[in-house]
Short mmCIF file of C-alpha atoms and ligand atoms in Angstrom, two decimals:
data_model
loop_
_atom_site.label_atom_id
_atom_site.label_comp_id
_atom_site.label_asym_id
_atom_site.label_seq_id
_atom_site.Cartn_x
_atom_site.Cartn_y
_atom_site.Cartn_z
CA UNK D 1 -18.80 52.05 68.03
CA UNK D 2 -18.58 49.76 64.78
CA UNK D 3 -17.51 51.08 61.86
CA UNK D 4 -18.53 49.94 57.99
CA UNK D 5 -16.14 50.89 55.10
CA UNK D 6 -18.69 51.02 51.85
CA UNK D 7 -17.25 51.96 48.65
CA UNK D 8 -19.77 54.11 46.98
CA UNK D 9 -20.45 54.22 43.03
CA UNK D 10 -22.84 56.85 42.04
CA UNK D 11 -22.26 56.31 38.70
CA UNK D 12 -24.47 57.40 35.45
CA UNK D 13 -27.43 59.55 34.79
CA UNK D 14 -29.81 59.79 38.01
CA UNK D 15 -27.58 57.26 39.68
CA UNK D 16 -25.98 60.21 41.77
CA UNK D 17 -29.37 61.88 42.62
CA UNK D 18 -30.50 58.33 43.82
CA UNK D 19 -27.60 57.44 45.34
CA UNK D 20 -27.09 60.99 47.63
CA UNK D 21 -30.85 59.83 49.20
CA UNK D 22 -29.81 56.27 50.06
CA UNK D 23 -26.69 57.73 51.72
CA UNK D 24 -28.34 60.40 53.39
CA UNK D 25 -30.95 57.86 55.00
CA UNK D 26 -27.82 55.44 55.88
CA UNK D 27 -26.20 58.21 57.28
CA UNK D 28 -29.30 58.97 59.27
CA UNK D 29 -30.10 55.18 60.75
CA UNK D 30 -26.51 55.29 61.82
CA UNK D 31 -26.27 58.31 63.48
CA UNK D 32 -29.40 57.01 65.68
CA UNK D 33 -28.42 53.24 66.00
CA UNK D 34 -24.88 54.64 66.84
CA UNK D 35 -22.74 53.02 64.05
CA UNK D 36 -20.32 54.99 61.99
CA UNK D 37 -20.53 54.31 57.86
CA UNK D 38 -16.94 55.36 56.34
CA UNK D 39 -17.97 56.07 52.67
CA UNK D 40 -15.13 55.94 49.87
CA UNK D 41 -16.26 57.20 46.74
CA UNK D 42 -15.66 56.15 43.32
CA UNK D 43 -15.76 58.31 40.25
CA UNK D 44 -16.69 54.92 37.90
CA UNK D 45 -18.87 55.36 35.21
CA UNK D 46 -19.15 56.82 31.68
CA UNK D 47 -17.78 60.52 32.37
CA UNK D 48 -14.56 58.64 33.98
CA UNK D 49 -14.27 56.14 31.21
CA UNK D 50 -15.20 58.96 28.29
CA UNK D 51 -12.38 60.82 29.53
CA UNK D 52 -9.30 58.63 30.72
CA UNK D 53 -10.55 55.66 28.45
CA UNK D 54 -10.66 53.34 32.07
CA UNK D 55 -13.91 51.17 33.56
CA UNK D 56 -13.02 49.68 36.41
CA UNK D 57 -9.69 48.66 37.47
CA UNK D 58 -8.54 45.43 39.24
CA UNK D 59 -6.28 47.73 41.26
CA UNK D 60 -9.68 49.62 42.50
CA UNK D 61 -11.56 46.45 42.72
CA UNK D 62 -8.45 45.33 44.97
CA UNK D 63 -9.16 48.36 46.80
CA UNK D 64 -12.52 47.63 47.48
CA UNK D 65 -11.98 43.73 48.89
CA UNK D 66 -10.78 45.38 51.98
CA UNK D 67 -14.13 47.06 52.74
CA UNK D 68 -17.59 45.94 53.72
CA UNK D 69 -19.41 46.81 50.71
CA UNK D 70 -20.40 48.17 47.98
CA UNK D 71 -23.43 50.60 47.21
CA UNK D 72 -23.72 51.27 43.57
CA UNK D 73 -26.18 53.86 41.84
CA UNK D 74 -27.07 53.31 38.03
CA UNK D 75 -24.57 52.89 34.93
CA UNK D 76 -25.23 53.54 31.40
CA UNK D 77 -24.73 56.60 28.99
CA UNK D 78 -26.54 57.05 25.79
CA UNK D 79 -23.15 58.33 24.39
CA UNK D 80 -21.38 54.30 24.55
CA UNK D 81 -22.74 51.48 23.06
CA UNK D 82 -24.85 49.19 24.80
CA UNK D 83 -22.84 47.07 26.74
CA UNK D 84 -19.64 48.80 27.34
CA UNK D 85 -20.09 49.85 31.41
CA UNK D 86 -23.07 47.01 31.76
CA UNK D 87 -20.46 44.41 30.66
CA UNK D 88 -17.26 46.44 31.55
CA UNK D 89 -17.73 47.65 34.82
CA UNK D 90 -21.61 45.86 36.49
CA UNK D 91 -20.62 42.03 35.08
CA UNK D 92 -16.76 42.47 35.56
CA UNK D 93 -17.10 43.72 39.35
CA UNK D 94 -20.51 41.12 39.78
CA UNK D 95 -18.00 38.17 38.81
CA UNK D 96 -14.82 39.47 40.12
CA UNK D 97 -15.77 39.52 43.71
CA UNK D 98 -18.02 36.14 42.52
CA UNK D 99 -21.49 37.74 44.15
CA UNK D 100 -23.05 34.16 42.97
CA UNK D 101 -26.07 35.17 44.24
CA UNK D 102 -28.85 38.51 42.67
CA UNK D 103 -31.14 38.67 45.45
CA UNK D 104 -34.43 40.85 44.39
CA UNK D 105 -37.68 40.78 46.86
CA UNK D 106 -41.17 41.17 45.35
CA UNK D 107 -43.26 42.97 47.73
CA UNK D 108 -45.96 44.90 46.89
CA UNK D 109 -46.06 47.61 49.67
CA UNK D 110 -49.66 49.09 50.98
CA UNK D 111 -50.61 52.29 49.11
CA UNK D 112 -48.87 51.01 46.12
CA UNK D 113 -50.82 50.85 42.99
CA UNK D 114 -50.45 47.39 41.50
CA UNK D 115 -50.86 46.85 37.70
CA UNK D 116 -53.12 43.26 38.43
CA UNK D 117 -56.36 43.78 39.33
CA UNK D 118 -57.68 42.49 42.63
CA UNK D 119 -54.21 41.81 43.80
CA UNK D 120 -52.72 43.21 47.63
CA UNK D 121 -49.97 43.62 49.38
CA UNK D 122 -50.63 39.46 50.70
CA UNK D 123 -50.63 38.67 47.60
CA UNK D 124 -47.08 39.86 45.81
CA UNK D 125 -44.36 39.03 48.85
CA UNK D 126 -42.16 36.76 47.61
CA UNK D 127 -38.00 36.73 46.50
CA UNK D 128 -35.93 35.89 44.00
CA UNK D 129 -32.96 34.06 43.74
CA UNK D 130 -31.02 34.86 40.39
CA UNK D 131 -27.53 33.41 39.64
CA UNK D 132 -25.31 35.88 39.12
CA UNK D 133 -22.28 34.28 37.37
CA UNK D 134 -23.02 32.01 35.18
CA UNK D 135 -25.56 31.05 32.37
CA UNK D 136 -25.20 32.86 29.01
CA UNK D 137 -23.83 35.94 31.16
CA UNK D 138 -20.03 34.13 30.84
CA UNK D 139 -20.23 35.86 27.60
CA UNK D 140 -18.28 33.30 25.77
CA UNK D 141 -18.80 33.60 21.60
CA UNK D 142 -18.24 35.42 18.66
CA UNK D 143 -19.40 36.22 14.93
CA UNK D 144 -18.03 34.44 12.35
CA UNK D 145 -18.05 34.96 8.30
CA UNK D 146 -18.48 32.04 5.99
CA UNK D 147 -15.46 29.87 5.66
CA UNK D 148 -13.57 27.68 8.28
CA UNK D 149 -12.07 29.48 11.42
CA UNK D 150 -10.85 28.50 14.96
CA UNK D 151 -11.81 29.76 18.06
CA UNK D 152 -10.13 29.68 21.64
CA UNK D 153 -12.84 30.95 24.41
CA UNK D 154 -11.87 31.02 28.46
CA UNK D 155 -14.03 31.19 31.20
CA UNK D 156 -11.48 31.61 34.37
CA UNK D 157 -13.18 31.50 37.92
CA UNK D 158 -11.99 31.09 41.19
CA UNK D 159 -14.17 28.14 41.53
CA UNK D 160 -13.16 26.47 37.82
CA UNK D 161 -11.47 27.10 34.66
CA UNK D 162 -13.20 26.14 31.08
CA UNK D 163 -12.01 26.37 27.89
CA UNK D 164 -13.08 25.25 24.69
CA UNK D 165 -11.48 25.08 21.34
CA UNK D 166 -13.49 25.35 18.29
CA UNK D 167 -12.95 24.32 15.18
CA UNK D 168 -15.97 26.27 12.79
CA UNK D 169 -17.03 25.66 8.78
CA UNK D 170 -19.94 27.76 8.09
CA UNK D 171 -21.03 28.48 5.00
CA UNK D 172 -23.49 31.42 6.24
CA UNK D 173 -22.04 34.21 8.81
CA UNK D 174 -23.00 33.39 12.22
CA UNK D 175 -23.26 34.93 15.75
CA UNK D 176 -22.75 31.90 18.26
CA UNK D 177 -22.78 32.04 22.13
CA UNK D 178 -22.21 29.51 24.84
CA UNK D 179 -23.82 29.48 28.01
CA UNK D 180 -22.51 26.99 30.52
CA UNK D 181 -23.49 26.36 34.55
CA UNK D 182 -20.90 24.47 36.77
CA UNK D 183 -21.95 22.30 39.57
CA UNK D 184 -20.48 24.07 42.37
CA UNK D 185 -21.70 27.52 40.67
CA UNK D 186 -25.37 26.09 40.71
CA UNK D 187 -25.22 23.89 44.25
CA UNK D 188 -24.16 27.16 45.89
CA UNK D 189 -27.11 29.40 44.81
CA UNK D 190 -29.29 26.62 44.98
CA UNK D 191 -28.33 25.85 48.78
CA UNK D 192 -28.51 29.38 49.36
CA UNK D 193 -31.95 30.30 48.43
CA UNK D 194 -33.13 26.87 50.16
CA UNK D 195 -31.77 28.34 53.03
CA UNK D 196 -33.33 31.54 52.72
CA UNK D 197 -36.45 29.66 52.33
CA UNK D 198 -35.76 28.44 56.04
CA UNK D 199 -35.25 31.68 57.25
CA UNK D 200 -38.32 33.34 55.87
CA UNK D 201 -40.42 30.11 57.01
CA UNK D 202 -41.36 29.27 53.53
CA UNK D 203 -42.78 25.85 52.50
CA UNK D 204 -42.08 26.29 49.10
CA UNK D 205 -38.68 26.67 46.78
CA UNK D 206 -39.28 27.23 42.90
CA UNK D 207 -36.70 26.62 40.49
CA UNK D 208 -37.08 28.22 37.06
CA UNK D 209 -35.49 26.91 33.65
CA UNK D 210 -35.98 26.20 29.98
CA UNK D 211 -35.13 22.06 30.67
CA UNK D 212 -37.48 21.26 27.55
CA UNK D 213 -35.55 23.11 25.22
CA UNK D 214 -32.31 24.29 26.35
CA UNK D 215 -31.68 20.57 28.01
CA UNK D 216 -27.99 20.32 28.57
CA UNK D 217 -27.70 23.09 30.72
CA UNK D 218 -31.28 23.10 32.81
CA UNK D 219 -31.35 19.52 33.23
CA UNK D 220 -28.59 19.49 34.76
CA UNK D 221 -29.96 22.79 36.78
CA UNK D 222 -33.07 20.42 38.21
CA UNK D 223 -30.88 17.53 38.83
CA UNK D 224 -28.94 19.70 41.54
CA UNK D 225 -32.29 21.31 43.00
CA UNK D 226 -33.45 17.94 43.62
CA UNK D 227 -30.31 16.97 45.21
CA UNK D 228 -29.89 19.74 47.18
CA UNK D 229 -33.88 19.68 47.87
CA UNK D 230 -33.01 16.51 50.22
CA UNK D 231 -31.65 18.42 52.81
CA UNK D 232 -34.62 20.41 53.44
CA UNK D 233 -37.39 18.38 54.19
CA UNK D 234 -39.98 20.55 55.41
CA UNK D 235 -39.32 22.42 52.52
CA UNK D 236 -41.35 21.48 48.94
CA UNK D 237 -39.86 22.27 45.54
CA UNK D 238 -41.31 22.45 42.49
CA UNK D 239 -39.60 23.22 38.54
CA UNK D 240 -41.35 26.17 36.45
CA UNK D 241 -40.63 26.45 33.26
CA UNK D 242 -39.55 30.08 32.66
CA UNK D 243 -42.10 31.04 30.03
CA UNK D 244 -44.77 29.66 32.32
CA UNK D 245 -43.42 31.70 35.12
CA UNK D 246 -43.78 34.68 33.45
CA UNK D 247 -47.69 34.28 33.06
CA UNK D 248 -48.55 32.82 36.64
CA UNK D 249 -46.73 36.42 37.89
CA UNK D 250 -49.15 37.90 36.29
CA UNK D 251 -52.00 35.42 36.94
CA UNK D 252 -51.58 33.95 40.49
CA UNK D 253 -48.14 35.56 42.11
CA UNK D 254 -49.48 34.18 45.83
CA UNK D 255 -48.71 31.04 45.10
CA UNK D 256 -44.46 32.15 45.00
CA UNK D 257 -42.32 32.16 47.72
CA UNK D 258 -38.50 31.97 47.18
CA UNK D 259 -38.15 31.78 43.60
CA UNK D 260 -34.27 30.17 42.17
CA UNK D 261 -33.52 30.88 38.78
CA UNK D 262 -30.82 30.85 36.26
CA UNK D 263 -28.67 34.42 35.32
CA UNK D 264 -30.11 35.40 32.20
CA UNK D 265 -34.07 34.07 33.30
CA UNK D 266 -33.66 35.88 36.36
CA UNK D 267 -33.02 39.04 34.87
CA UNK D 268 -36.37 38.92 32.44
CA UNK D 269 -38.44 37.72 35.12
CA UNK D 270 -37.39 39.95 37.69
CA UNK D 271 -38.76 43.56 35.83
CA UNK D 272 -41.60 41.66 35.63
CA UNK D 273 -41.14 41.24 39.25
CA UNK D 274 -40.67 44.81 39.81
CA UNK D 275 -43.37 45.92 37.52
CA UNK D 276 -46.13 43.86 39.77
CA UNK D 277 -44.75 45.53 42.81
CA UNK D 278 -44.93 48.87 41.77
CA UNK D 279 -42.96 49.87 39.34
CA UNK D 280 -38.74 50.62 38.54
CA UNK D 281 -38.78 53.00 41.14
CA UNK D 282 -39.50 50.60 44.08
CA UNK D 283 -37.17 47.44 43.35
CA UNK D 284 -34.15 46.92 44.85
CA UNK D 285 -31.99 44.89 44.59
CA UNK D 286 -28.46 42.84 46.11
CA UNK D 287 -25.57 41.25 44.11
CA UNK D 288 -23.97 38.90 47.19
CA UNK D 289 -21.31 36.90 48.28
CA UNK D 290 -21.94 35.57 51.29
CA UNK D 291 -18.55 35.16 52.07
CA UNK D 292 -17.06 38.51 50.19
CA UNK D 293 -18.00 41.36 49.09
CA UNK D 294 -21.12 42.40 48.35
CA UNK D 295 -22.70 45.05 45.88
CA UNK D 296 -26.22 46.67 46.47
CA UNK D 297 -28.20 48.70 43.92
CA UNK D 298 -31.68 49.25 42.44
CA UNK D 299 -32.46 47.21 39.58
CA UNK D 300 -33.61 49.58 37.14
CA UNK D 301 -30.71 51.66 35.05
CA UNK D 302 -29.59 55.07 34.93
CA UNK D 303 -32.89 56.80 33.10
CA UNK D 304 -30.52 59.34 31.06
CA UNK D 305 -33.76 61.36 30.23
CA UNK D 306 -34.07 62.20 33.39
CA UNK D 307 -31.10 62.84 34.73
CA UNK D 308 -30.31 66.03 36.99
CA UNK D 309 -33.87 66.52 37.10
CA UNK D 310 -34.34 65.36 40.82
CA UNK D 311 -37.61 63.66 39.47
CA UNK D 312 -36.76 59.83 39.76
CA UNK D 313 -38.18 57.65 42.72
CA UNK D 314 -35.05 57.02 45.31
CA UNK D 315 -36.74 54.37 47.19
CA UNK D 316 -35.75 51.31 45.32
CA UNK D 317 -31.93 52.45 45.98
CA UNK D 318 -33.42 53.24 49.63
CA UNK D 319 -34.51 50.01 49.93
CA UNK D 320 -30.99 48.31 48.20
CA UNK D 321 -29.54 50.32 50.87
CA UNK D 322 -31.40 48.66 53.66
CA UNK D 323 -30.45 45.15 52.13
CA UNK D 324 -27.19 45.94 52.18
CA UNK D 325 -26.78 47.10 55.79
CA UNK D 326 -28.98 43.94 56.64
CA UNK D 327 -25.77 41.85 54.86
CA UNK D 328 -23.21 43.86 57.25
CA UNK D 329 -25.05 42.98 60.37
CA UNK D 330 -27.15 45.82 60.94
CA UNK D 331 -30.47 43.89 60.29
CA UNK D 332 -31.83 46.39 62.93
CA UNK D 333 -31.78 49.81 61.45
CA UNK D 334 -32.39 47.91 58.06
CA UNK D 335 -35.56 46.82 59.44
CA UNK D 336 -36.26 50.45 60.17
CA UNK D 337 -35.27 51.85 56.91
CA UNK D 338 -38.21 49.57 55.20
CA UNK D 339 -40.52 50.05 57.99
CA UNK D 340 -40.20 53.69 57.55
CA UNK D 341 -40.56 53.76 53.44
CA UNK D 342 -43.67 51.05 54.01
CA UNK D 343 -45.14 54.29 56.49
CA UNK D 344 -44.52 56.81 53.99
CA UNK D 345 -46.20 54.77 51.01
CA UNK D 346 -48.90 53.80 53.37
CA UNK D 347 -49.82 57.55 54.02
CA UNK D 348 -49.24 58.54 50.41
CA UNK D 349 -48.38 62.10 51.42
CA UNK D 350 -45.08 61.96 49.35
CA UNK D 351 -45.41 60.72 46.17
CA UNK D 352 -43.14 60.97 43.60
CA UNK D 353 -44.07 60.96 39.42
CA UNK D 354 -43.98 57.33 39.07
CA UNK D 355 -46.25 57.51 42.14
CA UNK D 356 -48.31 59.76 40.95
CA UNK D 357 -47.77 62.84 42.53
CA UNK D 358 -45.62 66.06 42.70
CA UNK D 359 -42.49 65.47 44.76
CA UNK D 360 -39.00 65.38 43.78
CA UNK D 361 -36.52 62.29 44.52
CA UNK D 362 -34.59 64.30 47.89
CA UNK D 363 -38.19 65.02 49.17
CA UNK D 364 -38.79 61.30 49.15
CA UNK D 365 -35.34 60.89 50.83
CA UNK D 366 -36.42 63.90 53.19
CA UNK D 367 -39.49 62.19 54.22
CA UNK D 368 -37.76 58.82 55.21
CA UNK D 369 -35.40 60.73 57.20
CA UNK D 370 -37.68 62.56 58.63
CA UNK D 371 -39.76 59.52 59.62
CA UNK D 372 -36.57 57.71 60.94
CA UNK D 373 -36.11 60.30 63.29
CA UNK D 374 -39.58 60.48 64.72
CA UNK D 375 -39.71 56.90 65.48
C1 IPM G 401 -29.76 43.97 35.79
C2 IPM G 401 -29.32 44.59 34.51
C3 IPM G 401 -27.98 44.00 34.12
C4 IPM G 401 -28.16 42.52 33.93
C5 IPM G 401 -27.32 44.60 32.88
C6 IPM G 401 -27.24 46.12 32.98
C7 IPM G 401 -25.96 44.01 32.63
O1 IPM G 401 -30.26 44.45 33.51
O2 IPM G 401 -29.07 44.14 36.79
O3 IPM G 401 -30.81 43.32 35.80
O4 IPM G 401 -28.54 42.08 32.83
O5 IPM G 401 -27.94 41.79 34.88
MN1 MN G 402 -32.11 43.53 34.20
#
């Protein structure tokens, strides 16, 4: 029997409630595909860091290279400033283990309500490739009073090093902020959702920027999709600008397929995304390295104002959970996990608040154990 070591972060607000469904369901598809899932579990989060002053450590990160992966609830705490865990513990674990690539499927299930009129389940089924490195997410910068001043600022990468000295005369206070792509950063997530394009039979690749504004940086973005666009030739491409992108979600979202954009795009366009499929509550979501260690997780955040309420919708985690034994090589039983939250949606028997109805978050992870087991 195989075994998977997963390191599992709960984390913040309802991340534990979400997170004890999604293990309860992996526990259940294992138990019947006859796998074993060895779970480690890691305190991180804002009670740990509000009371020994630590986010994550590079000895726990160490730690967690030697498993298979990483299933991680929500973070954030009203009590920290914005940023702290997001940048402290989600960026510095998303770029230590360099999971280049933010996979997030759109797919409107059946007996969803969808916020665009006239729109079904054919019509919202596409992915999205977001960068997960680079872009203004290096979070190189500072703020700077009038006067002169010098700045040193480091971006160190397993693929590259960057650094750039600064010399500064400003005679208002600024806030300043460079974002920067590298080729081999972009040709890898580029290649990889053209590949994934193969795979899911598309005819169509995307690529999202800003290249009429923000030119350094995005021109050089469609110069490598073009490049690497020659090595798929059954495979169109086209360049959206990401403002444009925005509105055709809304407007015509049949025409997407596998979507590629840069970090910070990605992340705007992507609750968009999740809005037109449903909601928060249904989008998951996969921070991968194909070749490392990858970290799965809804893409909505830890809801503080409802947390211990067992209210929240577990079936985006769910789902993150079924990406993330899909990764590991269990692409069976992660099959069934999604087949079995399409049935229950279908039916509409359990629905949770966001869905509408009554139920709390563990009935929703009762009923897809429950249908797991019948099949
Ligand atoms: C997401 C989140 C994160 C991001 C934040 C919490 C750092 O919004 O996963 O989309 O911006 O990537
Ligand atoms: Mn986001």
């Amino acid at each position: 029997m195989s075994t998977h070591k997963i390191a599992l972060i709960p984390g913040d607000g309802i991340g534990p409630e979400i997170i004890r469904e999604g293990r309860k369901v992996i526990d259940t598809v294992s138990e019947i595909d006859g796998f074993e899932i060895n779970w480690t579990e890691y305190p991180i989060g804002a009670e740990h860091y509000l009371k020994t002053k630590e986010l994550v450590t590079e000895d726990t990160m160490k730690e967690m290279s030697s498993m298979d992966s990483i299933y991680l609830g929500a973070l954030g705490d009203p009590r920290m400033k914005p940023g702290v865990l997001e940048k402290g513990i989600l960026l510095t674990m998303r770029f230590y283990f360099d999971q280049y690539v933010n996979l997030r499927p759109i797919k409107l299930l059946e007996g969803v309500w969808c916020p665009l009129k006239n729109k079904t389940p054919e019509d919202i089924d596409f992915v999205v490739v977001r960068e997960n490195t680079e872009d203004f997410y290096v979070g190189i910068g500072d703020r700077v009073g009038p006067g002169k001043s010098q700045n040193h600022l480091e971006v160190l990468r397993e693929l590259y090093t960057v650094k750039f000295d600064l010399d500064i005369e400003n005679d208002d206070e600024i806030g300043y902020q460079i974002g920067m792509i590298s080729r081999k950063g972009t040709e890898r997530v580029i290649k990889y959702a053209f590949e994934l394009a193969k795979k899911r039979g598309d005819t169509r690749v995307t690529a999202v920027d800003k290249a009429n504004v923000l030119s350094y940086i995005y021109n050089f973005w469609r110069e490598i999709v073009e490049e690497t666009s020659k090595g798929y030739p059954g495979i169109e491409h086209g360049f959206n600008l990401v403002d444009a992108v925005t509105m055709w979600f809304v407007k015509n979202p049949e025409w997407f397929q596998t979507v590629v954009t840069p970090n910070m795009f990605g992340d705007i366009i992507t609750d968009l995304g999740a809005m037109i499929q449903g909601g928060m509550g249904l989008a998951p979501g996969g921070n991968i390295n194909p070749d490392g260690i990858s970290m799965f997780e809804p893409i909505h955040g830890s809801a503080p104002k409802y947390k211990g309420m067992n209210r929240v919708n577990p079936i985006a985690t769910i789902w993150a959970g079924a990406l993330m034994l899909d990764e590991i090589g269990e692409e069976e039983s992660a099959k069934k996990i999604v087949k079995a939250i399409e049935d229950i949606l279908r039916e509409g028997k359990v629905r949770t608040k966001d869905l509408g109805g009554e139920n709390t978050c563990s009935d929703m992870g009762d009923a897809v154990v429950e249908k797991l087991k019948a099949e």
